Amino acid sequence: MDLPERPKGQIPTSSMFEENVQLWAMSGEFCPEGTIPIRRTREQDFLRASSIRRFGRKIRRPIRRDSSSNGHEHAVGYVSGDQYYGAKASINVWAPRVVNQYEFSLSQLWVISGSFGDDLNTIEAGWQVSPELYGDNYPRFFTYWTSDAYQATGCYNLLCSGFVQTNNRIAIGAAISPISSYNGGQFDISLLIWKDPKHGNWWLKFGNGDLVGYWPSFLFTHLRDHASMVQFGGEVVNNRASNSHTSTQMGSGHFAGEGFGKASYFRNLQVVDWDNSLIPLSNLRVLADRPNCYNIQGGINRVWGNYFYYGGPGRNSRCP
């Protein structure tokens, strides 16, 4: 596969933030040219799954932006009403508490096309804490895709065919390090998803230069052409195990109003236009399904461009 044509207008990530690395690679290990690192799927991974058929898949749910559904709760920023050919963001990395095996907490970007019915196409990437999928509480780099609203197509990472990895140093599903701490060091990962104008495939870039791989355009129906919505933010599962709202955290586990060093953020939000150029967002809207549990506050400034703080603790006196 030829290398893709990278979007114009990329600004290197500011140096006040250290580039994150993956725990497995800290020894300097990487795979030989022509091979890729793959996280081993063990017997225990299958045993934790609700079923073999659903292993590595998101639960099917209608993801409408005006309601939480099926126990999934969001705090997101989004743009719609145009044709989008990609998205970019720097995502603050934390290790939110997830209270049981059947819940998760993630922070990601979604590239979306189609209706929110059975024909929904999405490409997704970010970090997630998912004890069911990984057997631990580390934040891990992940990808996802579907072309039929999470029914029969798509999966996390490399757990089914679809995403084609080309990088021999980055392992999808590997733990990210370092992670941010409250009132301490802040770390983020920069992700870019865009549609290569030469071949039409959707590529993923991690950090300042590493191409991870691509989703072939033939996987999709609507996304063969362009996206109609781009979404950034957090999502948790609330399964109300004890008949009350979960205490699973989103982001840092603190509300947006606490600001830098305390609340989690997305910064330098951009989209890719028809001309393969990265441009700022013109009409970012923010939405929290249950703002007393997890909320979001957007802003714009010269250094961070479009940004927002988001997250929360889940269960509290105003979120019983």
Short mmCIF file of C-alpha atoms in Angstrom, two decimals:
data_model
loop_
_atom_site.label_atom_id
_atom_site.label_comp_id
_atom_site.label_asym_id
_atom_site.label_seq_id
_atom_site.Cartn_x
_atom_site.Cartn_y
_atom_site.Cartn_z
CA MET A 1 0.00 0.00 0.00
CA ASP A 2 1.32 3.46 -0.93
CA LEU A 3 1.73 5.87 1.95
CA PRO A 4 -1.31 8.15 2.25
CA GLU A 5 -1.33 11.84 1.44
CA ARG A 6 -1.24 13.53 4.84
CA PRO A 7 -3.59 16.43 5.58
CA LYS A 8 -2.25 19.94 5.11
CA GLY A 9 -2.02 22.36 8.02
CA GLN A 10 -0.73 20.00 10.71
CA ILE A 11 0.75 21.77 13.68
CA PRO A 12 3.21 19.72 15.78
CA THR A 13 1.92 19.02 19.28
CA SER A 14 3.16 21.65 21.73
CA SER A 15 6.19 20.55 23.71
CA MET A 16 4.71 21.31 27.15
CA PHE A 17 3.19 17.83 26.96
CA GLU A 18 5.33 14.72 26.95
CA GLU A 19 4.60 12.24 24.21
CA ASN A 20 2.98 9.13 25.66
CA VAL A 21 4.50 5.73 25.07
CA GLN A 22 3.22 2.22 25.54
CA LEU A 23 4.24 0.19 28.57
CA TRP A 24 5.29 -2.86 26.53
CA ALA A 25 7.68 -0.76 24.43
CA MET A 26 9.54 0.87 27.33
CA SER A 27 12.26 -1.79 27.08
CA GLY A 28 12.93 -0.57 23.52
CA GLU A 29 11.31 -3.67 22.08
CA PHE A 30 9.58 -3.58 18.70
CA CYS A 31 8.70 -6.03 15.96
CA PRO A 32 10.80 -6.79 12.87
CA GLU A 33 10.04 -4.91 9.64
CA GLY A 34 7.08 -6.49 7.86
CA THR A 35 5.45 -7.71 11.10
CA ILE A 36 3.20 -6.04 13.68
CA PRO A 37 2.74 -6.40 17.45
CA ILE A 38 -0.57 -8.05 18.37
CA ARG A 39 -1.88 -8.25 21.92
CA ARG A 40 -2.34 -11.92 22.75
CA THR A 41 -5.92 -13.06 23.36
CA ARG A 42 -5.92 -15.50 26.26
CA GLU A 43 -8.46 -18.03 27.48
CA GLN A 44 -9.34 -15.74 30.40
CA ASP A 45 -10.28 -12.97 27.94
CA PHE A 46 -12.92 -15.20 26.34
CA LEU A 47 -14.18 -16.39 29.74
CA ARG A 48 -14.82 -12.78 30.85
CA ALA A 49 -16.89 -12.02 27.72
CA SER A 50 -20.68 -12.19 27.90
CA SER A 51 -20.58 -14.56 24.92
CA ILE A 52 -18.00 -15.78 22.40
CA ARG A 53 -20.02 -14.22 19.58
CA ARG A 54 -20.00 -10.79 21.24
CA PHE A 55 -16.33 -10.94 22.30
CA GLY A 56 -14.55 -7.75 21.27
CA ARG A 57 -17.75 -6.00 20.19
CA LYS A 58 -19.67 -3.09 21.58
CA ILE A 59 -23.19 -3.81 22.77
CA ARG A 60 -25.64 -2.89 20.07
CA ARG A 61 -27.42 0.30 21.01
CA PRO A 62 -29.06 3.21 19.29
CA ILE A 63 -26.50 6.02 19.74
CA ARG A 64 -28.72 9.02 19.37
CA ARG A 65 -27.12 12.22 20.45
CA ASP A 66 -30.18 13.46 22.37
CA SER A 67 -30.55 10.63 24.87
CA SER A 68 -28.61 8.05 26.78
CA SER A 69 -29.54 4.53 25.83
CA ASN A 70 -28.97 1.05 27.09
CA GLY A 71 -27.02 2.31 30.11
CA HIS A 72 -24.49 4.19 27.97
CA GLU A 73 -23.91 7.79 29.07
CA HIS A 74 -21.95 10.41 27.14
CA ALA A 75 -20.40 13.83 27.57
CA VAL A 76 -19.41 14.88 24.07
CA GLY A 77 -18.61 17.73 21.73
CA TYR A 78 -19.74 17.30 18.14
CA VAL A 79 -20.06 18.96 14.74
CA SER A 80 -22.54 18.02 12.04
CA GLY A 81 -24.21 19.46 8.96
CA ASP A 82 -21.17 19.37 6.67
CA GLN A 83 -18.99 16.86 4.84
CA TYR A 84 -16.02 15.72 6.93
CA TYR A 85 -12.99 13.78 5.74
CA GLY A 86 -11.30 13.30 9.09
CA ALA A 87 -10.77 14.55 12.65
CA LYS A 88 -7.91 15.28 15.02
CA ALA A 89 -7.64 15.82 18.78
CA SER A 90 -5.25 15.59 21.70
CA ILE A 91 -6.89 13.55 24.45
CA ASN A 92 -5.87 13.82 28.11
CA VAL A 93 -5.12 10.32 29.49
CA TRP A 94 -6.32 9.23 32.94
CA ALA A 95 -7.13 5.93 34.66
CA PRO A 96 -10.77 6.38 35.73
CA ARG A 97 -12.19 3.94 38.26
CA VAL A 98 -14.47 1.32 36.70
CA VAL A 99 -16.47 -0.38 39.45
CA ASN A 100 -17.30 -3.71 37.83
CA GLN A 101 -16.30 -5.98 34.99
CA TYR A 102 -19.34 -5.20 32.87
CA GLU A 103 -18.82 -1.44 32.71
CA PHE A 104 -16.18 0.61 30.89
CA SER A 105 -14.98 4.19 30.68
CA LEU A 106 -13.56 5.56 27.45
CA SER A 107 -12.49 8.79 25.80
CA GLN A 108 -12.44 8.79 22.03
CA LEU A 109 -13.25 10.41 18.75
CA TRP A 110 -16.00 9.13 16.46
CA VAL A 111 -16.14 9.66 12.69
CA ILE A 112 -19.77 8.96 11.78
CA SER A 113 -21.96 8.63 8.69
CA GLY A 114 -25.38 7.22 7.89
CA SER A 115 -28.54 7.47 9.93
CA PHE A 116 -28.70 6.37 13.54
CA GLY A 117 -30.67 3.33 12.37
CA ASP A 118 -29.29 0.02 11.13
CA ASP A 119 -26.98 1.59 8.55
CA LEU A 120 -24.78 3.61 10.93
CA ASN A 121 -21.08 3.66 9.93
CA THR A 122 -18.48 4.66 12.54
CA ILE A 123 -14.69 4.76 12.86
CA GLU A 124 -13.49 5.24 16.43
CA ALA A 125 -10.19 5.58 18.29
CA GLY A 126 -9.08 6.69 21.73
CA TRP A 127 -8.29 5.20 25.14
CA GLN A 128 -10.46 3.00 27.32
CA VAL A 129 -10.50 1.25 30.69
CA SER A 130 -12.37 -2.02 30.16
CA PRO A 131 -11.90 -4.82 32.71
CA GLU A 132 -14.06 -7.14 30.61
CA LEU A 133 -11.96 -6.72 27.48
CA TYR A 134 -8.47 -6.54 29.04
CA GLY A 135 -8.75 -7.97 32.55
CA ASP A 136 -7.27 -4.88 34.25
CA ASN A 137 -7.84 -1.17 34.90
CA TYR A 138 -5.13 0.37 32.71
CA PRO A 139 -6.09 2.95 30.08
CA ARG A 140 -5.41 1.30 26.73
CA PHE A 141 -5.16 2.61 23.19
CA PHE A 142 -8.05 1.21 21.13
CA THR A 143 -9.78 1.33 17.76
CA TYR A 144 -13.30 0.33 16.70
CA TRP A 145 -15.43 0.26 13.56
CA THR A 146 -18.90 -0.77 12.44
CA SER A 147 -20.87 -0.47 9.21
CA ASP A 148 -24.26 -1.61 10.55
CA ALA A 149 -24.82 0.16 13.89
CA TYR A 150 -22.82 -2.35 15.98
CA GLN A 151 -24.89 -5.35 14.86
CA ALA A 152 -22.83 -7.89 12.88
CA THR A 153 -19.81 -5.94 11.61
CA GLY A 154 -16.78 -4.48 13.31
CA CYS A 155 -14.90 -4.96 16.56
CA TYR A 156 -12.31 -3.52 18.89
CA ASN A 157 -8.67 -3.41 17.86
CA LEU A 158 -7.59 -6.43 15.79
CA LEU A 159 -10.18 -8.85 17.19
CA CYS A 160 -11.74 -9.31 13.75
CA SER A 161 -10.61 -8.58 10.22
CA GLY A 162 -11.10 -5.00 9.05
CA PHE A 163 -8.47 -2.58 10.33
CA VAL A 164 -5.12 -3.12 8.59
CA GLN A 165 -2.18 -2.33 10.86
CA THR A 166 1.04 -1.15 9.21
CA ASN A 167 3.10 -0.10 12.25
CA ASN A 168 5.63 -2.42 13.91
CA ARG A 169 6.09 -0.37 17.09
CA ILE A 170 2.56 0.46 18.27
CA ALA A 171 0.35 -2.27 19.75
CA ILE A 172 -3.38 -1.62 19.61
CA GLY A 173 -4.88 -2.56 22.96
CA ALA A 174 -1.63 -1.85 24.82
CA ALA A 175 -1.53 0.15 28.05
CA ILE A 176 -0.58 3.83 27.75
CA SER A 177 2.03 5.48 29.96
CA PRO A 178 2.42 7.89 31.63
CA ILE A 179 -1.09 8.78 32.84
CA SER A 180 -2.23 12.09 34.30
CA SER A 181 -2.66 12.71 38.02
CA TYR A 182 -4.87 15.13 39.98
CA ASN A 183 -2.95 18.38 40.56
CA GLY A 184 0.07 16.65 38.97
CA GLY A 185 1.55 15.95 35.55
CA GLN A 186 -0.82 16.04 32.57
CA PHE A 187 -0.32 13.74 29.59
CA ASP A 188 -2.24 13.37 26.38
CA ILE A 189 -2.27 11.40 23.14
CA SER A 190 -2.76 13.01 19.76
CA LEU A 191 -4.92 11.08 17.28
CA LEU A 192 -5.73 11.87 13.66
CA ILE A 193 -8.16 9.91 11.48
CA TRP A 194 -8.47 10.98 7.85
CA LYS A 195 -9.52 9.76 4.44
CA ASP A 196 -6.61 9.42 2.02
CA PRO A 197 -7.62 11.26 -1.17
CA LYS A 198 -5.46 8.92 -3.29
CA HIS A 199 -6.99 5.56 -2.35
CA GLY A 200 -10.02 6.47 -0.24
CA ASN A 201 -8.98 4.47 2.83
CA TRP A 202 -9.33 5.95 6.34
CA TRP A 203 -5.92 6.20 8.06
CA LEU A 204 -5.04 6.50 11.75
CA LYS A 205 -2.05 8.49 13.03
CA PHE A 206 -0.87 8.30 16.66
CA GLY A 207 1.30 11.03 18.17
CA ASN A 208 3.42 13.35 16.04
CA GLY A 209 4.08 11.06 13.12
CA ASP A 210 3.35 7.37 13.54
CA LEU A 211 0.92 5.90 11.02
CA VAL A 212 -0.82 3.01 12.77
CA GLY A 213 -2.76 1.61 9.82
CA TYR A 214 -6.01 2.05 7.92
CA TRP A 215 -9.63 1.00 7.58
CA PRO A 216 -10.19 0.02 3.91
CA SER A 217 -13.02 2.02 2.37
CA PHE A 218 -14.76 -1.17 1.21
CA LEU A 219 -15.67 -1.96 4.85
CA PHE A 220 -18.23 0.83 4.74
CA THR A 221 -21.28 2.10 2.88
CA HIS A 222 -21.73 5.78 3.80
CA LEU A 223 -18.11 6.28 4.89
CA ARG A 224 -16.89 5.26 1.44
CA ASP A 225 -17.51 8.89 0.60
CA HIS A 226 -17.32 11.13 3.67
CA ALA A 227 -18.53 11.53 7.27
CA SER A 228 -21.58 13.59 8.19
CA MET A 229 -20.74 13.99 11.90
CA VAL A 230 -17.62 14.07 14.06
CA GLN A 231 -17.84 13.54 17.78
CA PHE A 232 -15.28 13.85 20.59
CA GLY A 233 -15.66 12.94 24.26
CA GLY A 234 -16.32 10.41 26.98
CA GLU A 235 -18.63 7.44 27.35
CA VAL A 236 -19.33 5.12 30.29
CA VAL A 237 -21.59 2.16 30.88
CA ASN A 238 -23.95 2.50 33.86
CA ASN A 239 -25.52 -0.89 34.58
CA ARG A 240 -27.08 0.22 37.90
CA ALA A 241 -25.81 -2.89 39.66
CA SER A 242 -27.12 -1.90 43.12
CA ASN A 243 -30.18 -0.03 41.82
CA SER A 244 -28.31 3.25 41.97
CA HIS A 245 -26.16 5.13 39.48
CA THR A 246 -22.71 3.64 38.99
CA SER A 247 -19.61 5.19 40.59
CA THR A 248 -17.63 4.43 37.43
CA GLN A 249 -15.73 7.62 36.61
CA MET A 250 -15.48 9.43 33.28
CA GLY A 251 -12.24 11.22 32.39
CA SER A 252 -10.45 12.11 35.62
CA GLY A 253 -13.53 11.46 37.76
CA HIS A 254 -13.93 15.22 38.31
CA PHE A 255 -16.39 17.65 36.79
CA ALA A 256 -15.44 19.99 33.95
CA GLY A 257 -15.60 23.12 36.12
CA GLU A 258 -12.46 22.11 38.05
CA GLY A 259 -10.35 22.92 34.98
CA PHE A 260 -6.75 22.10 34.07
CA GLY A 261 -4.88 19.54 36.13
CA LYS A 262 -8.09 18.29 37.72
CA ALA A 263 -10.66 17.72 34.97
CA SER A 264 -9.88 15.75 31.82
CA TYR A 265 -9.73 17.61 28.49
CA PHE A 266 -9.71 17.32 24.72
CA ARG A 267 -7.70 20.07 22.99
CA ASN A 268 -6.78 21.25 19.49
CA LEU A 269 -9.95 19.79 17.98
CA GLN A 270 -9.89 19.94 14.18
CA VAL A 271 -11.64 18.37 11.20
CA VAL A 272 -10.34 17.55 7.72
CA ASP A 273 -12.20 19.25 4.86
CA TRP A 274 -12.80 18.26 1.21
CA ASP A 275 -9.38 19.68 0.27
CA ASN A 276 -7.51 17.38 2.72
CA SER A 277 -6.79 20.37 4.99
CA LEU A 278 -7.04 20.40 8.78
CA ILE A 279 -9.30 23.27 9.86
CA PRO A 280 -10.70 24.48 13.21
CA LEU A 281 -14.26 23.57 14.15
CA SER A 282 -16.77 26.22 13.19
CA ASN A 283 -19.78 25.13 15.27
CA LEU A 284 -18.79 22.84 18.16
CA ARG A 285 -21.82 21.87 20.23
CA VAL A 286 -21.52 20.13 23.59
CA LEU A 287 -23.95 17.69 25.17
CA ALA A 288 -24.01 15.69 28.41
CA ASP A 289 -26.67 12.99 28.75
CA ARG A 290 -26.76 13.34 32.56
CA PRO A 291 -24.89 16.51 33.56
CA ASN A 292 -25.29 15.84 37.29
CA CYS A 293 -23.25 12.66 36.80
CA TYR A 294 -20.82 13.67 34.01
CA ASN A 295 -20.65 17.10 32.38
CA ILE A 296 -18.81 19.08 29.70
CA GLN A 297 -17.72 22.72 29.13
CA GLY A 298 -16.32 23.94 25.83
CA GLY A 299 -14.00 26.84 25.05
CA ILE A 300 -11.56 28.27 22.54
CA ASN A 301 -8.18 29.98 22.94
CA ARG A 302 -5.04 30.72 20.95
CA VAL A 303 -2.95 27.80 22.22
CA TRP A 304 -5.52 25.02 22.52
CA GLY A 305 -7.85 26.11 19.70
CA ASN A 306 -11.20 24.40 20.23
CA TYR A 307 -11.16 22.45 23.49
CA PHE A 308 -13.38 21.21 26.27
CA TYR A 309 -13.20 19.81 29.77
CA TYR A 310 -15.49 16.88 30.54
CA GLY A 311 -16.13 14.02 32.96
CA GLY A 312 -17.33 13.37 36.46
CA PRO A 313 -17.59 10.92 39.33
CA GLY A 314 -20.85 9.25 38.41
CA ARG A 315 -22.87 8.61 41.56
CA ASN A 316 -23.05 11.58 43.97
CA SER A 317 -25.71 13.45 45.93
CA ARG A 318 -27.10 15.02 42.74
CA CYS A 319 -26.79 11.77 40.74
CA PRO A 320 -28.30 9.09 42.98
#
